[in-house]
PDB file of C-alpha atoms in Angstrom:
ATOM      1  CA  UNK A   1     -25.710  12.935 -19.144  1.00  0.00           C
ATOM      2  CA  UNK A   2     -27.429  11.056 -16.275  1.00  0.00           C
ATOM      3  CA  UNK A   3     -28.392  13.278 -13.533  1.00  0.00           C
ATOM      4  CA  UNK A   4     -30.182  12.202 -10.879  1.00  0.00           C
ATOM      5  CA  UNK A   5     -31.904  15.039  -8.201  1.00  0.00           C
ATOM      6  CA  UNK A   6     -33.073  14.182  -4.665  1.00  0.00           C
ATOM      7  CA  UNK A   7     -35.929  16.528  -2.982  1.00  0.00           C
ATOM      8  CA  UNK A   8     -38.360  15.281   0.398  1.00  0.00           C
ATOM      9  CA  UNK A   9     -36.098  15.726   3.316  1.00  0.00           C
ATOM     10  CA  UNK A  10     -36.137  17.862   6.053  1.00  0.00           C
ATOM     11  CA  UNK A  11     -36.713  17.851  10.050  1.00  0.00           C
ATOM     12  CA  UNK A  12     -40.121  15.604  11.168  1.00  0.00           C
ATOM     13  CA  UNK A  13     -40.422  14.455  14.273  1.00  0.00           C
ATOM     14  CA  UNK A  14     -39.493  10.660  15.911  1.00  0.00           C
ATOM     15  CA  UNK A  15     -41.826   8.374  14.879  1.00  0.00           C
ATOM     16  CA  UNK A  16     -43.111  10.792  12.159  1.00  0.00           C
ATOM     17  CA  UNK A  17     -43.322  10.016   8.136  1.00  0.00           C
ATOM     18  CA  UNK A  18     -41.471  12.347   4.497  1.00  0.00           C
ATOM     19  CA  UNK A  19     -41.416  11.153   1.458  1.00  0.00           C
ATOM     20  CA  UNK A  20     -38.095  11.433  -0.505  1.00  0.00           C
ATOM     21  CA  UNK A  21     -38.408  11.757  -4.089  1.00  0.00           C
ATOM     22  CA  UNK A  22     -35.871  11.444  -6.763  1.00  0.00           C
ATOM     23  CA  UNK A  23     -36.329  13.117 -10.454  1.00  0.00           C
ATOM     24  CA  UNK A  24     -33.842  11.307 -12.384  1.00  0.00           C
ATOM     25  CA  UNK A  25     -33.495  12.810 -16.091  1.00  0.00           C
ATOM     26  CA  UNK A  26     -30.385  12.058 -19.150  1.00  0.00           C
ATOM     27  CA  UNK A  27     -31.346   8.061 -19.541  1.00  0.00           C
ATOM     28  CA  UNK A  28     -34.505   6.220 -20.056  1.00  0.00           C
ATOM     29  CA  UNK A  29     -34.765   5.968 -16.782  1.00  0.00           C
ATOM     30  CA  UNK A  30     -37.369   2.187 -17.489  1.00  0.00           C
ATOM     31  CA  UNK A  31     -34.677   0.573 -17.694  1.00  0.00           C
ATOM     32  CA  UNK A  32     -32.467   0.597 -14.828  1.00  0.00           C
ATOM     33  CA  UNK A  33     -32.800  -1.099 -11.204  1.00  0.00           C
ATOM     34  CA  UNK A  34     -32.638   2.104  -8.957  1.00  0.00           C
ATOM     35  CA  UNK A  35     -31.494   2.091  -5.055  1.00  0.00           C
ATOM     36  CA  UNK A  36     -31.861   4.550  -1.987  1.00  0.00           C
ATOM     37  CA  UNK A  37     -28.041   4.417   0.342  1.00  0.00           C
ATOM     38  CA  UNK A  38     -27.764   6.904   2.579  1.00  0.00           C
ATOM     39  CA  UNK A  39     -25.329   7.590   4.860  1.00  0.00           C
ATOM     40  CA  UNK A  40     -24.786   8.985   8.570  1.00  0.00           C
ATOM     41  CA  UNK A  41     -22.939  12.203   9.672  1.00  0.00           C
ATOM     42  CA  UNK A  42     -19.694  11.721  10.271  1.00  0.00           C
ATOM     43  CA  UNK A  43     -20.673   7.898   8.391  1.00  0.00           C
ATOM     44  CA  UNK A  44     -19.782   5.338   5.629  1.00  0.00           C
ATOM     45  CA  UNK A  45     -21.984   4.994   2.804  1.00  0.00           C
ATOM     46  CA  UNK A  46     -25.818   2.059   3.778  1.00  0.00           C
ATOM     47  CA  UNK A  47     -27.599   0.703   1.284  1.00  0.00           C
ATOM     48  CA  UNK A  48     -31.317   1.180   2.244  1.00  0.00           C
ATOM     49  CA  UNK A  49     -33.154   0.106  -0.300  1.00  0.00           C
ATOM     50  CA  UNK A  50     -33.874  -1.119  -4.026  1.00  0.00           C
ATOM     51  CA  UNK A  51     -36.259  -1.461  -6.703  1.00  0.00           C
ATOM     52  CA  UNK A  52     -36.461  -2.999 -10.492  1.00  0.00           C
ATOM     53  CA  UNK A  53     -36.726  -1.172 -13.647  1.00  0.00           C
ATOM     54  CA  UNK A  54     -41.264  -3.318 -13.980  1.00  0.00           C
ATOM     55  CA  UNK A  55     -41.540  -2.164  -9.505  1.00  0.00           C
ATOM     56  CA  UNK A  56     -41.837  -5.642  -9.425  1.00  0.00           C
ATOM     57  CA  UNK A  57     -38.226  -7.025  -7.339  1.00  0.00           C
ATOM     58  CA  UNK A  58     -38.041  -4.790  -5.042  1.00  0.00           C
ATOM     59  CA  UNK A  59     -35.452  -4.967  -1.054  1.00  0.00           C
ATOM     60  CA  UNK A  60     -34.197  -4.151   1.895  1.00  0.00           C
ATOM     61  CA  UNK A  61     -32.201  -3.784   4.584  1.00  0.00           C
ATOM     62  CA  UNK A  62     -33.339  -4.817   7.777  1.00  0.00           C
ATOM     63  CA  UNK A  63     -32.950  -1.120   9.465  1.00  0.00           C
ATOM     64  CA  UNK A  64     -36.002  -0.525   7.706  1.00  0.00           C
ATOM     65  CA  UNK A  65     -37.780  -3.380   6.657  1.00  0.00           C
ATOM     66  CA  UNK A  66     -41.368  -3.080   7.307  1.00  0.00           C
ATOM     67  CA  UNK A  67     -41.083   0.702   8.123  1.00  0.00           C
ATOM     68  CA  UNK A  68     -39.533   2.036   4.405  1.00  0.00           C
ATOM     69  CA  UNK A  69     -41.619   1.698   1.317  1.00  0.00           C
ATOM     70  CA  UNK A  70     -39.782   2.372  -1.841  1.00  0.00           C
ATOM     71  CA  UNK A  71     -41.706   2.978  -5.517  1.00  0.00           C
ATOM     72  CA  UNK A  72     -41.553   4.218  -9.181  1.00  0.00           C
ATOM     73  CA  UNK A  73     -43.611   6.050 -11.349  1.00  0.00           C
ATOM     74  CA  UNK A  74     -42.101   5.612 -14.303  1.00  0.00           C
ATOM     75  CA  UNK A  75     -44.081   7.013 -16.704  1.00  0.00           C
ATOM     76  CA  UNK A  76     -43.183  10.424 -14.721  1.00  0.00           C
ATOM     77  CA  UNK A  77     -38.864   9.776 -14.463  1.00  0.00           C
ATOM     78  CA  UNK A  78     -39.414   9.597 -10.956  1.00  0.00           C
ATOM     79  CA  UNK A  79     -37.888   7.749  -7.483  1.00  0.00           C
ATOM     80  CA  UNK A  80     -39.696   7.541  -4.022  1.00  0.00           C
ATOM     81  CA  UNK A  81     -38.689   6.532  -0.893  1.00  0.00           C
ATOM     82  CA  UNK A  82     -42.066   6.751   2.289  1.00  0.00           C
ATOM     83  CA  UNK A  83     -40.296   6.207   4.936  1.00  0.00           C
ATOM     84  CA  UNK A  84     -42.359   6.104   8.216  1.00  0.00           C
ATOM     85  CA  UNK A  85     -42.123   5.514  12.133  1.00  0.00           C
ATOM     86  CA  UNK A  86     -38.789   7.666  11.385  1.00  0.00           C
ATOM     87  CA  UNK A  87     -36.500   6.900  14.168  1.00  0.00           C
ATOM     88  CA  UNK A  88     -32.491   9.417  15.496  1.00  0.00           C
ATOM     89  CA  UNK A  89     -30.328   7.148  14.469  1.00  0.00           C
ATOM     90  CA  UNK A  90     -32.848   7.195  10.486  1.00  0.00           C
ATOM     91  CA  UNK A  91     -30.792  10.771   9.874  1.00  0.00           C
ATOM     92  CA  UNK A  92     -28.587  10.727   7.210  1.00  0.00           C
ATOM     93  CA  UNK A  93     -28.063  11.944   3.737  1.00  0.00           C
ATOM     94  CA  UNK A  94     -30.546  10.339   1.478  1.00  0.00           C
ATOM     95  CA  UNK A  95     -29.257   9.742  -2.179  1.00  0.00           C
ATOM     96  CA  UNK A  96     -30.268   7.744  -4.479  1.00  0.00           C
ATOM     97  CA  UNK A  97     -28.705   5.907  -7.356  1.00  0.00           C
ATOM     98  CA  UNK A  98     -29.484   4.412 -10.909  1.00  0.00           C
ATOM     99  CA  UNK A  99     -28.296   0.572 -11.276  1.00  0.00           C
ATOM    100  CA  UNK A 100     -25.804  -0.481 -13.613  1.00  0.00           C
ATOM    101  CA  UNK A 101     -22.960  -4.602 -13.095  1.00  0.00           C
ATOM    102  CA  UNK A 102     -25.265  -5.116 -10.005  1.00  0.00           C
ATOM    103  CA  UNK A 103     -24.296  -2.002  -8.049  1.00  0.00           C
ATOM    104  CA  UNK A 104     -24.719   2.259  -8.196  1.00  0.00           C
ATOM    105  CA  UNK A 105     -23.313   3.699 -10.334  1.00  0.00           C
ATOM    106  CA  UNK A 106     -24.428   7.198 -11.268  1.00  0.00           C
ATOM    107  CA  UNK A 107     -25.880   9.167  -8.130  1.00  0.00           C
ATOM    108  CA  UNK A 108     -27.878  12.160  -6.988  1.00  0.00           C
ATOM    109  CA  UNK A 109     -26.721  15.219  -4.822  1.00  0.00           C
ATOM    110  CA  UNK A 110     -28.042  13.923  -2.146  1.00  0.00           C
ATOM    111  CA  UNK A 111     -31.112  15.038   0.973  1.00  0.00           C
ATOM    112  CA  UNK A 112     -30.595  15.776   4.246  1.00  0.00           C
ATOM    113  CA  UNK A 113     -33.556  14.253   6.424  1.00  0.00           C
ATOM    114  CA  UNK A 114     -33.455  15.370  10.117  1.00  0.00           C
ATOM    115  CA  UNK A 115     -35.558  12.749  13.194  1.00  0.00           C
ATOM    116  CA  UNK A 116     -34.883  14.873  15.771  1.00  0.00           C
ATOM    117  CA  UNK A 117     -37.658  15.788  18.666  1.00  0.00           C
TER     118      UNK A 117
ATOM    119  CA  UNK B   1     -25.260 -10.058   5.998  1.00  0.00           C
ATOM    120  CA  UNK B   2     -21.582  -9.591   4.210  1.00  0.00           C
ATOM    121  CA  UNK B   3     -19.197  -8.555   6.353  1.00  0.00           C
ATOM    122  CA  UNK B   4     -16.470  -5.426   4.377  1.00  0.00           C
ATOM    123  CA  UNK B   5     -14.109  -4.944   5.975  1.00  0.00           C
ATOM    124  CA  UNK B   6     -11.110  -2.231   4.955  1.00  0.00           C
ATOM    125  CA  UNK B   7      -7.765  -2.139   5.903  1.00  0.00           C
ATOM    126  CA  UNK B   8      -6.773   0.721   6.440  1.00  0.00           C
ATOM    127  CA  UNK B   9      -9.471   3.585   7.928  1.00  0.00           C
ATOM    128  CA  UNK B  10      -7.421   5.835   7.622  1.00  0.00           C
ATOM    129  CA  UNK B  11      -4.333   6.577   4.627  1.00  0.00           C
ATOM    130  CA  UNK B  12      -2.201   9.282   4.094  1.00  0.00           C
ATOM    131  CA  UNK B  13      -0.265   9.291   1.362  1.00  0.00           C
ATOM    132  CA  UNK B  14       3.069  11.441  -0.945  1.00  0.00           C
ATOM    133  CA  UNK B  15       1.763  13.202  -3.456  1.00  0.00           C
ATOM    134  CA  UNK B  16       3.665  10.486  -6.529  1.00  0.00           C
ATOM    135  CA  UNK B  17       3.998   7.712  -4.547  1.00  0.00           C
ATOM    136  CA  UNK B  18       1.396   5.123  -4.640  1.00  0.00           C
ATOM    137  CA  UNK B  19      -1.388   3.350  -2.332  1.00  0.00           C
ATOM    138  CA  UNK B  20      -3.518   0.540  -1.415  1.00  0.00           C
ATOM    139  CA  UNK B  21      -6.619  -0.986   0.425  1.00  0.00           C
ATOM    140  CA  UNK B  22      -7.390  -3.338   0.792  1.00  0.00           C
ATOM    141  CA  UNK B  23     -11.043  -5.773   1.599  1.00  0.00           C
ATOM    142  CA  UNK B  24     -11.432  -8.977   2.660  1.00  0.00           C
ATOM    143  CA  UNK B  25     -15.290 -10.011   2.147  1.00  0.00           C
ATOM    144  CA  UNK B  26     -16.405 -12.498   4.895  1.00  0.00           C
ATOM    145  CA  UNK B  27     -17.387 -15.082   2.119  1.00  0.00           C
ATOM    146  CA  UNK B  28     -16.362 -15.059  -1.640  1.00  0.00           C
ATOM    147  CA  UNK B  29     -18.008 -13.099  -4.112  1.00  0.00           C
ATOM    148  CA  UNK B  30     -17.534 -15.641  -6.728  1.00  0.00           C
ATOM    149  CA  UNK B  31     -21.358 -15.819  -8.085  1.00  0.00           C
ATOM    150  CA  UNK B  32     -23.545 -18.560  -9.627  1.00  0.00           C
ATOM    151  CA  UNK B  33     -23.152 -16.621 -12.758  1.00  0.00           C
ATOM    152  CA  UNK B  34     -18.999 -16.904 -12.207  1.00  0.00           C
ATOM    153  CA  UNK B  35     -18.670 -12.804 -12.415  1.00  0.00           C
ATOM    154  CA  UNK B  36     -17.715 -11.252  -8.813  1.00  0.00           C
ATOM    155  CA  UNK B  37     -18.986  -8.188  -7.702  1.00  0.00           C
ATOM    156  CA  UNK B  38     -17.046  -6.167  -5.260  1.00  0.00           C
ATOM    157  CA  UNK B  39     -17.063  -2.465  -6.504  1.00  0.00           C
ATOM    158  CA  UNK B  40     -15.217   0.642  -5.611  1.00  0.00           C
ATOM    159  CA  UNK B  41     -16.278   4.054  -5.184  1.00  0.00           C
ATOM    160  CA  UNK B  42     -14.999   6.919  -4.014  1.00  0.00           C
ATOM    161  CA  UNK B  43     -15.536  10.062  -1.751  1.00  0.00           C
ATOM    162  CA  UNK B  44     -14.998  13.773  -2.538  1.00  0.00           C
ATOM    163  CA  UNK B  45     -15.070  15.586   0.152  1.00  0.00           C
ATOM    164  CA  UNK B  46     -18.308  17.297   0.356  1.00  0.00           C
ATOM    165  CA  UNK B  47     -19.320  15.938  -2.840  1.00  0.00           C
ATOM    166  CA  UNK B  48     -21.832  12.786  -3.775  1.00  0.00           C
ATOM    167  CA  UNK B  49     -20.124   8.640  -3.620  1.00  0.00           C
ATOM    168  CA  UNK B  50     -18.813   7.636  -7.658  1.00  0.00           C
ATOM    169  CA  UNK B  51     -18.233   4.660  -8.504  1.00  0.00           C
ATOM    170  CA  UNK B  52     -14.967   3.701  -9.987  1.00  0.00           C
ATOM    171  CA  UNK B  53     -14.520  -0.109 -10.217  1.00  0.00           C
ATOM    172  CA  UNK B  54     -16.707  -3.340 -11.583  1.00  0.00           C
ATOM    173  CA  UNK B  55     -16.583  -6.684 -11.175  1.00  0.00           C
ATOM    174  CA  UNK B  56     -13.515  -5.947  -9.493  1.00  0.00           C
ATOM    175  CA  UNK B  57     -10.931  -4.421 -12.020  1.00  0.00           C
ATOM    176  CA  UNK B  58     -13.379  -2.769 -15.055  1.00  0.00           C
ATOM    177  CA  UNK B  59     -12.690   1.331 -14.477  1.00  0.00           C
ATOM    178  CA  UNK B  60     -16.528   2.741 -15.101  1.00  0.00           C
ATOM    179  CA  UNK B  61     -16.215   5.379 -18.014  1.00  0.00           C
ATOM    180  CA  UNK B  62     -13.594   9.095 -17.790  1.00  0.00           C
ATOM    181  CA  UNK B  63     -11.909   6.886 -14.360  1.00  0.00           C
ATOM    182  CA  UNK B  64      -8.307   7.592 -14.666  1.00  0.00           C
ATOM    183  CA  UNK B  65      -6.248   4.725 -15.286  1.00  0.00           C
ATOM    184  CA  UNK B  66      -4.233   5.129 -12.412  1.00  0.00           C
ATOM    185  CA  UNK B  67      -6.728   3.319 -10.784  1.00  0.00           C
ATOM    186  CA  UNK B  68      -6.381  -0.157 -10.902  1.00  0.00           C
ATOM    187  CA  UNK B  69      -8.890  -3.043  -8.782  1.00  0.00           C
ATOM    188  CA  UNK B  70      -7.483  -6.407  -7.975  1.00  0.00           C
ATOM    189  CA  UNK B  71      -8.551  -9.251  -5.948  1.00  0.00           C
ATOM    190  CA  UNK B  72     -11.256 -12.402  -5.909  1.00  0.00           C
ATOM    191  CA  UNK B  73     -12.865 -14.930  -4.120  1.00  0.00           C
ATOM    192  CA  UNK B  74     -12.561 -12.313  -0.575  1.00  0.00           C
ATOM    193  CA  UNK B  75      -9.462 -10.769  -0.795  1.00  0.00           C
ATOM    194  CA  UNK B  76     -10.082  -7.097  -2.698  1.00  0.00           C
ATOM    195  CA  UNK B  77      -7.295  -4.223  -3.365  1.00  0.00           C
ATOM    196  CA  UNK B  78      -8.065  -1.142  -5.178  1.00  0.00           C
ATOM    197  CA  UNK B  79      -5.104   0.323  -6.257  1.00  0.00           C
ATOM    198  CA  UNK B  80      -4.063   4.041  -6.851  1.00  0.00           C
ATOM    199  CA  UNK B  81      -0.479   4.857  -9.162  1.00  0.00           C
ATOM    200  CA  UNK B  82       0.971   7.906  -8.593  1.00  0.00           C
ATOM    201  CA  UNK B  83      -2.148   9.549  -5.579  1.00  0.00           C
ATOM    202  CA  UNK B  84      -3.116  12.900  -7.153  1.00  0.00           C
ATOM    203  CA  UNK B  85      -4.354  15.841  -4.832  1.00  0.00           C
ATOM    204  CA  UNK B  86      -8.027  15.565  -6.647  1.00  0.00           C
ATOM    205  CA  UNK B  87      -7.510  11.466  -4.963  1.00  0.00           C
ATOM    206  CA  UNK B  88      -7.900  12.817  -1.311  1.00  0.00           C
ATOM    207  CA  UNK B  89     -11.014  11.689  -0.486  1.00  0.00           C
ATOM    208  CA  UNK B  90     -13.334   8.085   1.049  1.00  0.00           C
ATOM    209  CA  UNK B  91     -13.328   4.876  -1.058  1.00  0.00           C
ATOM    210  CA  UNK B  92     -15.484   2.793   0.122  1.00  0.00           C
ATOM    211  CA  UNK B  93     -15.774  -1.270  -1.324  1.00  0.00           C
ATOM    212  CA  UNK B  94     -19.188  -2.983  -1.975  1.00  0.00           C
ATOM    213  CA  UNK B  95     -19.879  -6.711  -2.813  1.00  0.00           C
ATOM    214  CA  UNK B  96     -23.364  -6.529  -5.085  1.00  0.00           C
ATOM    215  CA  UNK B  97     -23.408 -10.754  -4.780  1.00  0.00           C
ATOM    216  CA  UNK B  98     -26.164 -10.906  -1.585  1.00  0.00           C
ATOM    217  CA  UNK B  99     -29.064  -9.489  -0.223  1.00  0.00           C
ATOM    218  CA  UNK B 100     -28.242  -7.075   1.818  1.00  0.00           C
ATOM    219  CA  UNK B 101     -25.229  -4.991   0.012  1.00  0.00           C
ATOM    220  CA  UNK B 102     -23.231  -3.603   1.978  1.00  0.00           C
ATOM    221  CA  UNK B 103     -19.885  -1.314   2.741  1.00  0.00           C
ATOM    222  CA  UNK B 104     -16.987  -1.535   3.527  1.00  0.00           C
ATOM    223  CA  UNK B 105     -16.491   0.443   6.754  1.00  0.00           C
ATOM    224  CA  UNK B 106     -14.795   3.115   4.267  1.00  0.00           C
ATOM    225  CA  UNK B 107     -10.336   4.182   4.048  1.00  0.00           C
ATOM    226  CA  UNK B 108     -10.187   7.691   4.391  1.00  0.00           C
ATOM    227  CA  UNK B 109      -7.102   8.713   1.976  1.00  0.00           C
ATOM    228  CA  UNK B 110      -4.793  12.236   2.440  1.00  0.00           C
ATOM    229  CA  UNK B 111      -1.598  13.395   1.729  1.00  0.00           C
ATOM    230  CA  UNK B 112       1.507  13.757   4.078  1.00  0.00           C
TER     231      UNK B 112
END
């Protein structure tokens, strides 16, 4: 059974940094593309970033390009999102998701990031 | 970016009746491989999203048959036949053709 568990969220000041992690289990992590999707409080879903199975292909939303870095460690079955220069508008629940047929299929429970002074 | 526009944004339905949600894309979602990468997600209150439909009309494993997707090009529909109480939540369409991936605004389904 696919299991994705995000961690690393919390309260951070504007301009600060945070690293999110996603621990995967129940499937062969190294075979799957992965994504991060976020949801601001009371708002809709926003795709953030994507990484291929090998880590060689990466995409970002314009809103985070240059500030966020996605990465993965297939040996540790883990996905990461390094976030820097954080802004109030980055406040959201961040979900990691495994991809199937070019879209997120299995989702974690999310981790809340709050950017506030 | 591809803009995904859903309607209605709020949909009160009677238990046992049908419900339809429309999703329109700002450009064709027909991919060069001939596939149409249009997905539907359900998010129940307090839960993570769950994918229901991929490639317009294919149900994911465990999704009840009362959920069906249709459409082509730029116009797509999610239909819920015989709405049940557990169907309450917000439904999102998402295109998987171009980067960045984009979602619709969401349609909130509630029971009358």
